[in-house]
Structures are given as C-alpha cells and as structure tokens.
Amino acid sequence: AVAGAVWLLCDGETTVASMPDELAGVFDLPAGDLVGPVDEALDGLAAAGLLVGRSGPVHLPLLPEPRRAADGTPILVTPPDP
C-alpha cells in the first residue's frame, strides 16, 4: 500500500523529504515510521525503471531566431515541446 501511495506522489512536485509527512495521515502513522518504507518503495520503483531522474542539467537544442536583440546579439530560443 505504501508503494502505491508513493507512486501517486511521484508527480514531479512532491519532494522525497515531504512524502512521509504526506502519507502520515493516510496511514495513521507518525511520519518518522514511514521514512524507511518510503525509501524502500522509491528504491523498488527505481529498480523497475519507473522513475526518471535528472543526473545533470537538461540540454535543449537552441535554435537561432531570425531577429536580433536591440544590441545586435542573436536571439536563441528552444524548440516547442513535441
């Protein structure tokens, strides 16, 4: 049950540190008792390839914009999301 709840919290906004607090009310347990189970659930989800993390900065290709800034420097934009 904890793993399923953790999966639902993997929304890109909830931090790992806040997950035990979020789940404490759901499971009627102190948040401290949920730290280990949350970590285990995250490890299992990661081992199953269900979590995507960022190991470094995200690199988006920059495209030259035909316009230039007021000082004459080229303007670079990222392509739209597919």
XYZ file of N, CA, C and O in Angstrom, residues 1 3-4 9 11-13 20 23 25 27 32 35-36 38-40 45 50-51 57-58 60 62-63 66-67 72 80:
116
model
N 0.823 -1.193 0.000
C 0.000 0.000 0.000
C 0.869 1.260 0.000
O 0.536 2.237 -0.658
N 3.888 1.584 -1.246
C 4.498 1.755 -2.570
C 3.504 2.379 -3.546
O 3.860 3.253 -4.339
N 2.253 1.970 -3.493
C 1.237 2.542 -4.369
C 1.011 4.011 -4.072
O 0.873 4.830 -4.985
N 2.525 9.886 -5.387
C 3.189 11.127 -5.002
C 4.357 11.484 -5.921
O 4.896 12.585 -5.831
N 4.931 12.898 -8.575
C 4.269 13.777 -9.536
C 5.169 14.886 -10.058
O 4.727 15.739 -10.813
N 6.425 14.881 -9.637
C 7.341 15.919 -10.079
C 7.287 17.165 -9.213
O 8.085 18.075 -9.394
N 6.359 17.218 -8.298
C 6.241 18.372 -7.413
C 6.486 18.009 -5.955
O 7.032 18.798 -5.201
N 6.901 11.222 3.585
C 6.414 10.641 4.849
C 5.355 11.518 5.522
O 4.375 11.003 6.069
N 2.044 11.077 3.772
C 1.425 9.764 3.974
C 1.052 9.473 5.427
O 0.302 8.535 5.688
N -0.927 10.946 7.531
C -2.366 10.978 7.767
C -3.102 9.857 7.072
O -4.094 9.330 7.590
N -2.010 6.790 6.433
C -1.789 5.511 7.090
C -1.919 5.589 8.617
O -1.709 4.600 9.308
N 7.820 9.693 10.914
C 9.111 9.029 11.117
C 9.065 7.538 10.853
O 10.056 6.941 10.426
N 9.518 6.803 6.897
C 10.731 7.147 6.142
C 11.326 5.911 5.479
O 11.615 5.908 4.277
N 11.510 4.832 6.230
C 12.076 3.597 5.677
C 11.210 3.000 4.581
O 11.708 2.699 3.488
N 9.035 4.472 2.685
C 9.047 5.355 1.509
C 10.336 5.144 0.725
O 10.317 5.006 -0.504
N 11.464 5.088 1.421
C 12.743 4.851 0.740
C 12.746 3.510 0.015
O 13.224 3.401 -1.118
N 12.215 2.476 0.661
C 12.152 1.149 0.040
C 11.260 1.170 -1.202
O 11.584 0.564 -2.226
N 10.648 1.195 -7.087
C 10.156 1.846 -8.302
C 11.305 2.191 -9.246
O 11.199 2.023 -10.464
N 10.740 2.687 -13.284
C 9.548 3.520 -13.333
C 9.797 4.976 -12.969
O 8.914 5.808 -13.127
N 10.979 5.272 -12.458
C 11.298 6.643 -12.091
C 12.347 7.201 -13.037
O 13.279 6.506 -13.420
N 22.169 18.589 -15.873
C 21.280 19.577 -16.454
C 20.612 19.059 -17.723
O 21.157 18.227 -18.441
N 19.432 19.544 -17.960
C 18.707 19.182 -19.177
C 19.230 20.064 -20.305
O 19.316 21.273 -20.167
N 18.626 21.374 -23.963
C 17.691 21.551 -25.064
C 18.440 22.208 -26.217
O 19.229 23.123 -26.000
N 19.224 24.744 -28.967
C 18.831 26.128 -29.178
C 18.781 26.414 -30.666
O 19.649 26.000 -31.423
N 17.761 27.106 -31.064
C 17.580 27.441 -32.467
C 17.766 28.935 -32.652
O 17.251 29.728 -31.873
N 15.523 34.472 -36.217
C 15.955 35.395 -37.269
C 16.078 36.840 -36.781
O 16.812 37.617 -37.366
N 15.413 37.174 -35.701
C 15.516 38.544 -35.172
C 16.754 38.657 -34.286
O 17.323 37.674 -33.852
N 22.067 43.934 -31.071
C 22.592 43.231 -32.230
C 22.958 41.781 -31.991
O 23.312 41.064 -32.915
N 9.616 24.233 -29.522
C 8.428 23.911 -28.739
C 8.412 22.434 -28.343
O 9.005 21.602 -29.020
